[in-house]
Amino acid sequence: MSMIYGERVRLRANEREDLEKFYAWVNDPEVTQGLALNMPMSMAEEEKWLNAQRDPHEKPLSIEVRKGKGWKLIGNCGVFSIEITNRNAELGILIGDKTEWNKGYGAEVMSLLLRHCFGTLNLNRAFLRVYAGNVRAVRSYEKAGFVLEGRLREAVYKNGKYDDVLIMSVLRSEWMAKMKEK
Ligand SMILES: CC(C)(COP(=O)(O)OP(=O)(O)OC[C@H]1O[C@@H](n2cnc3c(N)ncnc32)[C@H](O)[C@@H]1OP(=O)(O)O)[C@@H](O)C(=O)NCCC(=O)NCCS
């Protein structure tokens, strides 16, 4: 499968060489604050994750941004839990390189994943789960067109307190309407 290109970002298949950075990121409490990761992760677990058998459409993708004439790995993302009949799937993203937060890359990646979901995978609904306290993430998803759909009250316990889990989604019809505006 060819790479997915945006203006400043590209999504490519994961490589074994990426694992060192992934390992550092999933063990960084600042990065995992908004994720369902509570235990230290080993390199063996990372390798298992990389090599897991999954639907080819659900393979995680590495996020790279333009740096000079080359590309820099900053995180990973993916589409998972694809439901064939419902044409529905969940999206996820992790930008592990904290120096690259708040530069609009998250919103661009999610826009690319939406284009992939609707334009390539022919899905009808793409949703995600985000902790209410993860304000940066919520704002980034709003910029990409996600709308708040529901709130699972106190559904997660993290760092000594409960937080709500928000469900945000984009429907194919909404995405099509937005494309026509452009
Ligand atoms: C969440 C994540 C994907 C967002 O990507 P990003 O590239 O950092 O975010 P963007 O630049 O697209 O958007 C961030 C927005 O939040 C705003 N923001 C950041 N911190 C904020 C805060 N404390 N309060 C209010 N707004 C905030 C930024 O100003 C920006 O909005 P603006 O463009 O209107 O100014 C990325 O930070 C990340 O991967 N974090 C770690 C893992 C994680 O939490 N993943 C998501 C799990 S659901």
Tab-separated table of C-alpha atoms and ligand atoms in Angstrom:
chain	number	residue	atom	x	y	z
A	1	MET	CA	0.000	0.000	0.000
A	2	SER	CA	1.318	3.432	-0.843
A	3	MET	CA	1.980	6.072	1.800
A	4	ILE	CA	-0.709	8.561	2.787
A	5	TYR	CA	0.505	12.095	2.126
A	6	GLY	CA	-0.768	15.355	3.577
A	7	GLU	CA	0.680	18.850	3.301
A	8	ARG	CA	3.225	18.535	6.110
A	9	VAL	CA	2.668	14.979	7.249
A	10	ARG	CA	2.881	11.487	5.828
A	11	LEU	CA	1.663	8.165	7.193
A	12	ARG	CA	3.708	5.073	6.401
A	13	ALA	CA	3.886	1.475	7.596
A	14	ASN	CA	5.765	0.891	10.853
A	15	GLU	CA	9.342	-0.334	10.599
A	16	ARG	CA	11.331	-2.323	13.143
A	17	GLU	CA	13.669	0.694	13.517
A	18	ASP	CA	10.733	2.762	14.825
A	19	LEU	CA	10.422	0.584	17.929
A	20	GLU	CA	13.123	2.309	19.949
A	21	LYS	CA	11.185	5.583	19.823
A	22	PHE	CA	7.804	3.902	20.391
A	23	TYR	CA	9.283	2.215	23.468
A	24	ALA	CA	10.428	5.572	24.870
A	25	TRP	CA	7.069	7.218	24.149
A	26	VAL	CA	4.828	4.565	25.710
A	27	ASN	CA	6.955	4.755	28.852
A	28	ASP	CA	6.696	8.560	29.096
A	29	PRO	CA	3.962	9.469	31.632
A	30	GLU	CA	3.337	12.843	29.962
A	31	VAL	CA	2.629	11.104	26.664
A	32	THR	CA	0.496	8.331	28.176
A	33	GLN	CA	-1.533	10.684	30.382
A	34	GLY	CA	-4.408	10.554	27.883
A	35	LEU	CA	-4.048	6.882	27.000
A	36	ALA	CA	-5.225	3.598	28.491
A	37	LEU	CA	-1.637	2.657	29.342
A	38	ASN	CA	-0.934	2.238	33.049
A	39	MET	CA	1.970	-0.181	33.217
A	40	PRO	CA	5.592	0.067	32.113
A	41	MET	CA	5.989	-1.442	28.643
A	42	SER	CA	8.842	-3.735	27.630
A	43	MET	CA	10.603	-3.850	24.273
A	44	ALA	CA	9.258	-7.404	23.877
A	45	GLU	CA	5.698	-6.076	24.240
A	46	GLU	CA	6.412	-3.431	21.634
A	47	GLU	CA	7.740	-6.074	19.244
A	48	LYS	CA	4.677	-8.227	19.858
A	49	TRP	CA	2.459	-5.216	19.085
A	50	LEU	CA	4.385	-4.570	15.860
A	51	ASN	CA	4.119	-8.193	14.734
A	52	ALA	CA	0.518	-8.807	15.849
A	53	GLN	CA	-1.737	-10.529	13.341
A	54	ARG	CA	-4.446	-8.083	12.321
A	55	ASP	CA	-6.707	-7.101	9.491
A	56	PRO	CA	-4.389	-5.396	6.947
A	57	HIS	CA	-6.649	-2.329	7.057
A	58	GLU	CA	-5.968	-2.031	10.779
A	59	LYS	CA	-2.207	-1.858	10.634
A	60	PRO	CA	-0.793	0.960	12.753
A	61	LEU	CA	0.913	3.717	10.767
A	62	SER	CA	3.957	5.793	11.612
A	63	ILE	CA	3.541	9.565	11.502
A	64	GLU	CA	6.350	11.522	9.877
A	65	VAL	CA	6.708	15.269	9.344
A	66	ARG	CA	8.867	17.138	6.865
A	67	LYS	CA	12.217	18.252	8.289
A	68	GLY	CA	14.457	19.970	5.786
A	69	LYS	CA	14.811	17.597	2.882
A	70	GLY	CA	13.893	14.537	4.934
A	71	TRP	CA	11.233	13.172	7.263
A	72	LYS	CA	11.103	12.864	11.053
A	73	LEU	CA	9.165	10.212	12.959
A	74	ILE	CA	6.911	11.849	15.586
A	75	GLY	CA	4.279	9.245	16.464
A	76	ASN	CA	1.834	6.657	15.267
A	77	CYS	CA	-1.838	6.336	14.530
A	78	GLY	CA	-4.358	3.944	13.083
A	79	VAL	CA	-7.839	2.739	12.284
A	80	PHE	CA	-9.102	-0.231	14.266
A	81	SER	CA	-12.217	-2.225	15.197
A	82	ILE	CA	-13.512	-1.937	11.625
A	83	GLU	CA	-17.089	-3.228	11.428
A	84	ILE	CA	-17.926	-4.405	7.929
A	85	THR	CA	-21.723	-4.300	8.187
A	86	ASN	CA	-21.918	-1.010	10.078
A	87	ARG	CA	-19.090	0.581	8.034
A	88	ASN	CA	-17.809	1.928	11.325
A	89	ALA	CA	-14.321	2.160	12.843
A	90	GLU	CA	-12.372	3.692	15.702
A	91	LEU	CA	-9.365	5.972	15.258
A	92	GLY	CA	-6.359	6.458	17.502
A	93	ILE	CA	-3.299	8.697	17.570
A	94	LEU	CA	-0.144	9.171	19.623
A	95	ILE	CA	2.341	11.944	18.928
A	96	GLY	CA	5.176	10.878	21.204
A	97	ASP	CA	7.635	13.635	20.320
A	98	LYS	CA	6.514	16.336	22.750
A	99	THR	CA	8.499	19.042	20.919
A	100	GLU	CA	6.018	18.584	18.064
A	101	TRP	CA	2.809	19.047	20.060
A	102	ASN	CA	0.533	22.032	19.353
A	103	LYS	CA	1.779	22.518	15.802
A	104	GLY	CA	-1.394	21.282	14.149
A	105	TYR	CA	0.085	17.903	13.214
A	106	GLY	CA	-2.522	16.017	15.246
A	107	ALA	CA	-5.380	17.715	13.411
A	108	GLU	CA	-3.697	17.086	10.059
A	109	VAL	CA	-3.152	13.398	10.844
A	110	MET	CA	-6.795	12.961	11.853
A	111	SER	CA	-7.925	14.696	8.639
A	112	LEU	CA	-5.745	12.286	6.668
A	113	LEU	CA	-7.183	9.295	8.544
A	114	LEU	CA	-10.704	10.553	7.820
A	115	ARG	CA	-9.897	10.856	4.121
A	116	HIS	CA	-8.552	7.326	4.287
A	117	CYS	CA	-11.649	6.040	6.145
A	118	PHE	CA	-14.197	7.596	3.800
A	119	GLY	CA	-12.299	7.877	0.528
A	120	THR	CA	-10.394	4.583	0.614
A	121	LEU	CA	-11.997	2.193	3.113
A	122	ASN	CA	-15.540	3.329	2.231
A	123	LEU	CA	-16.615	3.646	5.853
A	124	ASN	CA	-19.695	5.552	7.040
A	125	ARG	CA	-18.661	6.586	10.564
A	126	ALA	CA	-15.326	7.171	12.260
A	127	PHE	CA	-15.227	7.679	16.008
A	128	LEU	CA	-12.710	8.036	18.795
A	129	ARG	CA	-12.576	8.004	22.557
A	130	VAL	CA	-10.805	10.773	24.431
A	131	TYR	CA	-10.483	11.632	28.112
A	132	ALA	CA	-12.292	14.898	28.889
A	133	GLY	CA	-9.193	16.222	30.644
A	134	ASN	CA	-7.110	15.802	27.481
A	135	VAL	CA	-8.000	19.307	26.294
A	136	ARG	CA	-5.284	19.426	23.656
A	137	ALA	CA	-6.605	16.257	22.047
A	138	VAL	CA	-10.254	17.372	22.132
A	139	ARG	CA	-9.347	20.710	20.521
A	140	SER	CA	-7.239	18.978	17.883
A	141	TYR	CA	-10.087	16.591	16.993
A	142	GLU	CA	-12.574	19.464	16.769
A	143	LYS	CA	-10.271	21.154	14.269
A	144	ALA	CA	-10.302	17.950	12.205
A	145	GLY	CA	-14.107	17.960	12.158
A	146	PHE	CA	-14.991	15.598	14.990
A	147	VAL	CA	-18.149	16.423	16.936
A	148	LEU	CA	-18.971	15.473	20.507
A	149	GLU	CA	-21.387	12.585	20.488
A	150	GLY	CA	-21.487	11.376	24.055
A	151	ARG	CA	-19.937	11.416	27.489
A	152	LEU	CA	-19.239	8.280	29.488
A	153	ARG	CA	-19.262	9.689	32.988
A	154	GLU	CA	-16.281	8.833	35.217
A	155	ALA	CA	-15.459	5.957	32.899
A	156	VAL	CA	-11.716	6.100	33.450
A	157	TYR	CA	-9.576	6.215	36.573
A	158	LYS	CA	-6.193	7.792	35.982
A	159	ASN	CA	-3.648	9.499	38.231
A	160	GLY	CA	-5.792	9.177	41.337
A	161	LYS	CA	-9.068	10.485	39.939
A	162	TYR	CA	-11.944	9.641	37.648
A	163	ASP	CA	-12.416	11.379	34.321
A	164	ASP	CA	-15.188	11.291	31.751
A	165	VAL	CA	-14.549	9.588	28.431
A	166	LEU	CA	-15.853	11.538	25.450
A	167	ILE	CA	-17.018	9.884	22.262
A	168	MET	CA	-16.407	12.052	19.200
A	169	SER	CA	-17.239	11.129	15.639
A	170	VAL	CA	-17.481	12.159	12.011
A	171	LEU	CA	-20.095	10.796	9.634
A	172	ARG	CA	-19.413	10.260	5.974
A	173	SER	CA	-22.155	12.780	5.073
A	174	GLU	CA	-20.464	15.454	7.211
A	175	TRP	CA	-17.085	14.743	5.680
A	176	MET	CA	-18.530	14.881	2.136
A	177	ALA	CA	-20.224	18.216	2.871
A	178	LYS	CA	-16.934	19.610	4.194
A	179	MET	CA	-15.079	18.413	1.093
A	180	LYS	CA	-17.583	20.176	-1.170
A	181	GLU	CA	-16.970	23.463	0.674
A	182	LYS	CA	-13.259	23.340	-0.194
B	1	LIG	C1	-3.452	14.708	21.360
B	1	LIG	C2	-2.546	14.946	20.170
B	1	LIG	C3	-2.812	13.916	19.089
B	1	LIG	C4	-2.856	16.351	19.594
B	1	LIG	O1	-1.996	16.619	18.526
B	1	LIG	P1	-1.268	18.043	18.448
B	1	LIG	O2	-0.575	18.098	17.139
B	1	LIG	O3	-0.459	18.227	19.674
B	1	LIG	O4	-2.533	19.048	18.502
B	1	LIG	P2	-2.954	20.193	17.464
B	1	LIG	O5	-1.797	21.132	17.292
B	1	LIG	O6	-3.565	19.584	16.265
B	1	LIG	O7	-4.138	20.901	18.289
B	1	LIG	C5	-3.978	21.237	19.637
B	1	LIG	C6	-4.926	22.349	20.005
B	1	LIG	O8	-5.145	22.330	21.405
B	1	LIG	C7	-4.822	23.581	21.961
B	1	LIG	N1	-4.355	23.349	23.317
B	1	LIG	C8	-3.232	22.724	23.731
B	1	LIG	N2	-3.186	22.693	25.072
B	1	LIG	C9	-4.313	23.296	25.499
B	1	LIG	C10	-4.843	23.580	26.787
B	1	LIG	N3	-4.209	23.207	27.905
B	1	LIG	N4	-6.047	24.213	26.862
B	1	LIG	C11	-6.693	24.581	25.746
B	1	LIG	N5	-6.243	24.337	24.492
B	1	LIG	C12	-5.067	23.704	24.386
B	1	LIG	C13	-3.765	24.133	21.022
B	1	LIG	O9	-3.653	25.521	21.159
B	1	LIG	C14	-4.365	23.712	19.678
B	1	LIG	O10	-5.488	24.500	19.312
B	1	LIG	P3	-5.385	25.766	18.300
B	1	LIG	O11	-4.736	25.268	17.039
B	1	LIG	O12	-6.795	26.181	18.118
B	1	LIG	O13	-4.524	26.782	18.982
B	1	LIG	C15	-1.034	14.882	20.603
B	1	LIG	O14	-0.750	15.991	21.451
B	1	LIG	C16	-0.697	13.591	21.317
B	1	LIG	O15	-0.556	12.570	20.661
B	1	LIG	N6	-0.551	13.585	22.663
B	1	LIG	C17	-0.130	12.429	23.443
B	1	LIG	C18	-0.993	11.176	23.292
B	1	LIG	C19	-2.482	11.447	23.362
B	1	LIG	O16	-2.978	12.085	24.281
B	1	LIG	N7	-3.184	10.944	22.354
B	1	LIG	C20	-4.625	11.119	22.222
B	1	LIG	C21	-5.390	10.092	22.986
B	1	LIG	S1	-7.155	10.228	22.702
